Amino acid sequence: MAGNVLVFVEHADGKVKKTSLELLSEGFRVSTALGSQLNALMIGENASDITKQIDSYGVSEALLVHHTHLQNYSSESYAEVFAKAAEKANAEVVLVTANSMGKDFMPRLAAKLKTGLVSDCTSISVTDGILRAKRPMYSGKVIVDVTFSTKGLKLLTCRPNVFEITKNAPGDIKSSSLDMDVKAPKATLKELVVGAVGKADLTEAEVVVSAGRSIKSAENFSMIESLAEVLGAAVGASRAAVDAGFAPHSMQVGQTGKTVNPKLYIACGISGAIQHLAGMRTSKVIVAINTDPEAPIFQNCDYGIVGDMFEVVPMLTQEFKKLLAE
Amino acid sequence: MKIGVCIKQVPDTGAKIKINSDGKGVSEEGVKFVISPYDEFAIEEAIRLKEKGTASEVIAITVGVKRTTEALRSALALGCDKAIHIDSESTTLDHLAVASLLSEVIKKHEIQLVFLGRNAADDDSAQVGPMLAELLQLPQVTGVSKLTIEDRNIVAERDIEGGAKQIWSCELPAVITTNKGLNEPRYASLKGIMQAKNKPLETISLGSLGVSSEILEPKVQLDHFELPKERSAGKIFKDDTQNAVAKVVQLLRQEAKVI
């Protein structure tokens, strides 16, 4: 019989993250196809209080871990915990969100267990018991089909905003605590400098508004932010805008920046260089605004407006405001 | 202190990618190869530490076929002192195999600080750095955009979601993967390019490092490559801007149903 599927369930402020619900939904599909069960791993003191939030996702067992050395995230400690948890859960597949944490510790886990890891999966399927994943390479210019050549544990990190959330009827989850000693990590988290409050994250946002170099200054980004605020969107920038010093690198969309996958992407004054398209082409709907009707972005969008963004963006902000007020 | 910079040669990020007719890989025909962009920050940071006197020697290391020595030669031209090429010959290696080979070289040369780019611009996996740290039992900080080293103490800043930053601290020896923003990589000078010709570049065979065939055997395999579906050109509105804006907003609600 196939081994189980173990999903890492992340939570913050007593609430399970949306990306973890995506992962549980996909994990349940995979475990059903493998004919095995879905287990969850939760870390933290209050983890047992929030197992209720995941009782409609087909989870059979929840493993809860708590330790002083796990109060802050650490790649070394997490690799240790996941190695132990995978064993205890009789896991064949481990799914973790491909965020700054998952991408940091999962390769450590793979090296510890001498097994394979597929990063940034955008699709998982099981045929005749064989697990296949699709993942982008070259910043999304290529999609590759990957299989594991090992019989043992298969590790995968999954892109946020890709897998559909599906609820089932609520069920009982058996909780057990994973008692283990965790070594003090060599690298320690000293401080967390928080970003602007209430700002949506680029890689998880449902709507992204980005601007290119023709924004002309960092100050002019306030116009983009006004539009983003109306839509509850995250703000991005092209590489040209970042290189010109108008926006920090954390806002860069495209190759050598972030890959985004929102429902709606609005590109303002972005010509559509191949590196930028690579980072946003999987957006469901793309709106482009550019003065140049020949700009490549117009070949890669759903709706385009030929015009000056300094004129168009404030108009868009007003129109969306009107529409959303209805 | 010796610094090791592990680099990868990748297709130029501006290049259009073509897939081989058998779907088994990416065509190298007419492709210009460069040092992976994030590795440039790794090289730059290492060279700056040498210039400051913090490091005694900077060794550039890569695993790959013969052409990847060009990337090492470029690293030497930028200011690395010597280079080691682990010849992958025609073997297909996955990340764990590459990390294992690199770890042997790092141990052998008693390297205290390892730099790598945050991820390689071809496969984007971001796996080799943390794997290397685990194999060497070293602390790691990935995606570092600010770094200070005093005595043996490292303080490193990494960007996370939502524009937030984490500040990490650890001691040498350590593995650091570099992000954009860490520094402004230099261009090679003519003098540097001339000097690079006489700097040592050693090629060592895959088999000479004592990594078992079990580890070298790929754990994952890339079965089929395909290009993503092309997006078709959309509805473009040119004339009356106010009208165009109203139209697009209406379409986003009624046709695309995203608002």
Coordinates of C-alpha atoms in Angstrom, one line a residue, chain A:
Chain A
M1 CA 0.0 0.0 0.0
A2 CA 1.1 3.5 -0.8
G3 CA 2.4 5.7 2.0
N4 CA 0.5 8.7 3.3
V5 CA 0.5 12.3 2.2
L6 CA 1.8 14.7 4.8
V7 CA 0.9 18.4 4.4
F8 CA 2.5 21.2 6.4
V9 CA -0.2 23.5 7.7
E10 CA 1.0 27.0 8.5
H11 CA -0.9 29.3 10.7
A12 CA -0.5 32.9 11.9
D13 CA -2.5 34.7 14.6
G14 CA -4.6 31.6 15.3
K15 CA -5.7 31.3 11.7
V16 CA -4.7 28.7 9.1
K17 CA -3.2 30.3 6.1
K18 CA -5.1 30.2 2.8
T19 CA -2.1 28.7 1.0
S20 CA -2.2 25.7 3.5
L21 CA -5.9 25.2 2.7
E22 CA -4.9 25.0 -1.0
L23 CA -2.2 22.5 -0.1
L24 CA -4.6 20.4 2.0
S25 CA -7.1 20.3 -0.8
E26 CA -4.5 19.1 -3.3
G27 CA -3.1 16.7 -0.7
F28 CA -6.5 15.1 -0.3
R29 CA -6.8 14.6 -4.1
V30 CA -3.3 13.0 -4.1
S31 CA -3.9 10.8 -1.1
T32 CA -7.2 9.6 -2.6
A33 CA -5.5 8.8 -5.9
L34 CA -2.8 6.9 -4.0
G35 CA -5.3 5.1 -1.8
S36 CA -3.7 6.4 1.3
Q37 CA -4.5 8.9 4.0
L38 CA -3.9 12.6 4.4
N39 CA -2.0 13.8 7.5
A40 CA -1.2 17.3 8.6
L41 CA 1.8 18.7 10.5
M42 CA 1.4 21.8 12.6
I43 CA 4.0 23.6 14.6
G44 CA 3.5 25.8 17.6
E45 CA 2.1 26.0 21.1
N46 CA -1.5 26.8 20.0
A47 CA -1.6 24.3 17.1
S48 CA -4.1 22.0 18.8
D49 CA -6.7 24.9 19.0
I50 CA -6.8 25.3 15.2
T51 CA -7.1 21.7 14.0
K52 CA -10.9 22.5 14.0
Q53 CA -10.2 24.9 11.1
I54 CA -9.0 22.0 8.9
D55 CA -11.7 19.4 9.8
S56 CA -13.4 19.8 6.3
Y57 CA -10.3 18.9 4.3
G58 CA -10.1 15.1 4.6
V59 CA -7.3 15.1 7.2
S60 CA -7.1 11.8 9.1
E61 CA -4.4 12.7 11.6
A62 CA -2.8 15.8 12.8
L63 CA 0.8 15.8 14.1
L64 CA 1.4 18.6 16.5
V65 CA 4.9 19.7 17.5
H66 CA 5.9 22.2 20.1
H67 CA 9.4 22.9 21.4
T68 CA 11.3 26.0 22.7
H69 CA 13.6 25.7 19.7
L70 CA 10.7 26.0 17.4
Q71 CA 9.4 29.3 18.7
N72 CA 11.2 30.9 15.8
Y73 CA 11.5 29.4 12.4
S74 CA 14.8 27.8 11.6
S75 CA 15.8 25.7 8.5
E76 CA 17.9 23.4 10.6
S77 CA 15.2 22.7 13.2
Y78 CA 12.4 22.4 10.6
A79 CA 14.5 19.8 8.6
E80 CA 14.9 17.8 11.8
V81 CA 11.2 18.0 12.7
F82 CA 10.0 17.1 9.2
A83 CA 12.3 14.1 9.0
K84 CA 10.8 12.8 12.2
A85 CA 7.3 13.7 11.2
A86 CA 7.5 12.0 7.8
E87 CA 8.6 8.8 9.5
K88 CA 5.9 8.9 12.2
A89 CA 3.2 9.7 9.6
N90 CA 4.4 6.9 7.4
A91 CA 4.6 9.5 4.6
E92 CA 5.4 8.8 1.0
V93 CA 4.6 12.4 -0.1
V94 CA 5.4 15.6 1.8
L95 CA 3.7 18.8 0.5
V96 CA 4.9 22.3 1.7
T97 CA 4.0 25.7 0.3
A98 CA 6.8 27.2 -1.9
N99 CA 7.2 30.3 0.1
S100 CA 10.3 31.9 1.7
M101 CA 10.2 29.3 4.5
G102 CA 9.4 26.2 2.5
K103 CA 12.0 26.9 -0.1
D104 CA 14.5 27.5 2.6
F105 CA 14.2 24.3 4.7
M106 CA 12.9 21.7 2.2
P107 CA 16.2 21.3 0.4
R108 CA 17.9 20.7 3.8
L109 CA 15.3 18.0 4.5
A110 CA 16.0 16.4 1.1
A111 CA 19.7 16.4 1.8
K112 CA 19.2 15.0 5.3
L113 CA 17.0 12.1 3.9
K114 CA 19.0 11.7 0.6
T115 CA 15.8 12.0 -1.3
G116 CA 14.3 14.0 -4.2
L117 CA 12.6 17.4 -4.0
V118 CA 10.6 19.1 -6.7
S119 CA 10.3 22.8 -6.2
D120 CA 7.5 25.2 -7.2
C121 CA 5.0 22.6 -8.4
T122 CA 2.0 24.0 -10.3
S123 CA 0.2 20.6 -10.8
I124 CA 0.4 17.1 -9.3
S125 CA -1.2 14.0 -10.8
V126 CA -1.2 10.3 -10.0
T127 CA -1.6 7.7 -12.8
D128 CA -1.2 4.0 -12.1
G129 CA 0.3 4.9 -8.7
I130 CA 3.0 7.1 -10.3
L131 CA 3.2 10.6 -9.0
R132 CA 3.9 13.3 -11.6
A133 CA 4.4 17.0 -11.1
K134 CA 4.6 20.0 -13.4
R135 CA 6.8 22.9 -12.6
P136 CA 8.0 26.0 -14.4
M137 CA 11.6 26.5 -15.3
Y138 CA 13.4 29.5 -16.8
S139 CA 11.0 31.7 -14.8
G140 CA 8.0 30.2 -16.6
K141 CA 9.4 30.2 -20.1
V142 CA 9.3 26.4 -20.0
I143 CA 7.0 23.9 -18.2
V144 CA 8.6 20.6 -17.3
D145 CA 7.1 17.2 -16.3
V146 CA 8.9 15.6 -13.4
T147 CA 8.8 12.2 -11.9
F148 CA 10.6 10.7 -9.0
S149 CA 13.1 7.9 -9.6
T150 CA 13.2 6.9 -6.0
K151 CA 10.8 4.5 -4.3
G152 CA 11.0 6.3 -1.0
L153 CA 9.9 9.7 0.2
K154 CA 8.9 12.3 -2.4
L155 CA 9.2 15.9 -1.4
L156 CA 7.4 18.7 -3.2
T157 CA 7.0 22.5 -2.6
C158 CA 3.9 23.9 -4.3
R159 CA 3.2 27.4 -5.7
P160 CA 0.7 29.5 -3.8
N161 CA -2.5 30.6 -5.6
V162 CA -2.5 27.6 -8.0
F163 CA -4.3 24.8 -6.3
E164 CA -8.1 25.0 -5.9
I165 CA -9.5 24.9 -2.4
T166 CA -12.2 22.2 -2.0
K167 CA -14.0 21.5 1.2
N168 CA -15.5 18.1 2.2
A169 CA -17.9 17.2 4.9
P170 CA -16.4 17.9 8.4
G171 CA -14.8 14.9 9.9
D172 CA -12.9 13.9 13.0
I173 CA -9.2 14.5 13.1
K174 CA -7.1 12.3 15.4
S175 CA -4.5 14.6 17.0
S176 CA -1.2 13.3 18.4
S177 CA 1.8 15.2 19.6
L178 CA 5.2 14.5 18.1
D179 CA 7.5 14.4 21.1
M180 CA 11.1 15.0 20.1
D181 CA 14.1 16.9 21.2
V182 CA 15.1 19.7 18.8
K183 CA 18.7 20.8 18.8
A184 CA 19.4 24.5 19.2
P185 CA 20.0 25.8 15.6
K186 CA 23.3 27.4 14.6
A187 CA 21.6 30.2 12.7
T188 CA 19.0 32.1 14.7
L189 CA 16.3 34.6 13.8
K190 CA 17.1 37.8 15.6
E191 CA 14.6 40.2 14.4
L192 CA 11.6 40.5 12.1
V193 CA 11.2 43.8 10.4
V194 CA 7.6 43.9 9.2
G195 CA 6.5 45.4 6.0
A196 CA 3.7 48.0 5.6
V197 CA 0.6 46.9 7.5
G198 CA -2.2 45.4 5.5
K199 CA -0.2 45.2 2.3
A200 CA -1.0 42.2 0.3
D201 CA 1.9 40.0 -0.7
L202 CA 2.9 39.9 -4.3
T203 CA 3.1 36.1 -4.7
E204 CA -0.2 35.5 -2.8
A205 CA -2.2 38.4 -4.0
E206 CA -5.4 37.9 -6.1
V207 CA -4.8 41.2 -7.9
V208 CA -1.5 42.8 -8.8
V209 CA -0.9 46.3 -10.2
S210 CA 2.6 46.9 -11.6
A211 CA 4.4 49.8 -13.1
G212 CA 7.4 50.1 -15.4
R213 CA 10.1 52.7 -15.8
S214 CA 7.8 55.3 -17.3
I215 CA 6.4 55.8 -13.8
K216 CA 9.5 58.2 -13.7
S217 CA 9.9 58.4 -9.9
A218 CA 9.4 56.5 -6.6
E219 CA 6.9 59.2 -5.6
N220 CA 4.7 58.5 -8.6
F221 CA 4.1 55.0 -7.3
S222 CA 1.5 56.6 -5.0
M223 CA -0.8 56.7 -8.1
I224 CA -0.3 53.0 -8.5
E225 CA -0.9 52.4 -4.8
S226 CA -4.2 54.3 -4.9
L227 CA -5.5 52.0 -7.6
A228 CA -4.1 49.0 -5.7
E229 CA -5.9 50.1 -2.6
V230 CA -9.3 50.2 -4.3
L231 CA -8.7 46.7 -5.6
G232 CA -7.1 45.2 -2.5
A233 CA -4.1 44.5 -4.7
A234 CA -0.4 44.1 -4.2
V235 CA 2.0 46.5 -6.0
G236 CA 4.7 45.3 -8.3
A237 CA 7.3 46.8 -10.6
S238 CA 9.2 45.9 -13.7
R239 CA 13.0 45.3 -13.6
A240 CA 13.6 48.6 -15.4
A241 CA 11.7 50.5 -12.6
V242 CA 13.6 48.7 -9.9
D243 CA 17.0 49.2 -11.7
A244 CA 16.1 52.9 -12.0
G245 CA 15.7 53.0 -8.2
F246 CA 11.9 53.7 -8.3
A247 CA 11.0 50.6 -6.4
P248 CA 12.8 48.0 -4.1
H249 CA 13.8 44.6 -5.5
S250 CA 11.2 43.0 -3.3
M251 CA 8.6 44.5 -5.7
Q252 CA 10.2 43.2 -8.9
V253 CA 8.0 40.9 -11.0
G254 CA 9.7 38.7 -13.6
Q255 CA 12.9 36.7 -14.0
T256 CA 15.4 37.7 -11.3
G257 CA 12.3 38.8 -9.3
K258 CA 9.1 37.3 -8.2
T259 CA 6.7 35.1 -10.2
V260 CA 3.1 36.1 -9.6
N261 CA -0.1 34.2 -10.4
P262 CA -3.0 36.5 -9.6
K263 CA -6.6 36.5 -10.9
L264 CA -6.0 40.0 -12.4
Y265 CA -2.7 41.6 -13.4
I266 CA -2.6 45.3 -14.4
A267 CA 0.6 46.3 -16.2
C268 CA 1.0 50.1 -16.3
G269 CA 3.6 51.5 -18.6
I270 CA 5.3 48.1 -19.0
S271 CA 6.5 47.2 -22.5
G272 CA 6.5 43.5 -21.9
A273 CA 10.1 42.3 -22.1
I274 CA 10.5 38.5 -22.1
Q275 CA 11.9 38.6 -18.6
H276 CA 8.8 40.4 -17.3
L277 CA 6.3 38.2 -19.2
A278 CA 8.0 35.1 -17.7
G279 CA 7.0 36.3 -14.2
M280 CA 3.3 37.2 -14.8
R281 CA 2.1 35.2 -17.9
T282 CA 0.2 32.7 -15.8
S283 CA -2.1 35.5 -14.4
K284 CA -5.7 34.6 -15.3
V285 CA -6.5 38.0 -16.8
I286 CA -4.0 40.6 -17.9
V287 CA -4.8 44.3 -18.5
A288 CA -2.1 46.4 -20.2
I289 CA -1.7 50.2 -20.4
N290 CA 1.0 51.6 -22.6
T291 CA 1.5 54.6 -24.9
D292 CA 3.1 52.4 -27.6
P293 CA 0.5 50.4 -29.5
E294 CA 3.3 48.1 -30.8
A295 CA 4.5 47.2 -27.3
P296 CA 4.8 43.4 -26.9
I297 CA 2.7 43.5 -23.8
F298 CA -0.4 44.0 -26.0
Q299 CA 0.3 40.6 -27.6
N300 CA 0.1 39.1 -24.2
C301 CA -2.9 40.6 -22.5
D302 CA -6.6 40.2 -22.4
Y303 CA -7.5 43.9 -22.4
G304 CA -5.3 46.7 -23.5
I305 CA -5.6 50.5 -23.4
V306 CA -3.3 52.5 -25.6
G307 CA -2.7 55.6 -23.6
D308 CA -0.6 57.4 -21.0
M309 CA -0.8 55.7 -17.6
F310 CA -0.7 59.1 -15.9
E311 CA -4.1 59.7 -17.5
V312 CA -5.4 56.1 -17.6
V313 CA -4.6 54.9 -14.0
P314 CA -6.5 57.7 -12.1
M315 CA -9.5 57.1 -14.4
L316 CA -9.3 53.3 -13.7
T317 CA -9.2 54.1 -10.0
Q318 CA -12.3 56.2 -10.2
E319 CA -14.2 53.6 -12.4
F320 CA -13.3 50.7 -10.1
K321 CA -14.4 52.8 -7.1
K322 CA -17.7 53.5 -8.7
L323 CA -18.2 49.9 -9.6
L324 CA -17.3 48.5 -6.2
A325 CA -19.5 51.0 -4.4
E326 CA -22.5 49.7 -6.3

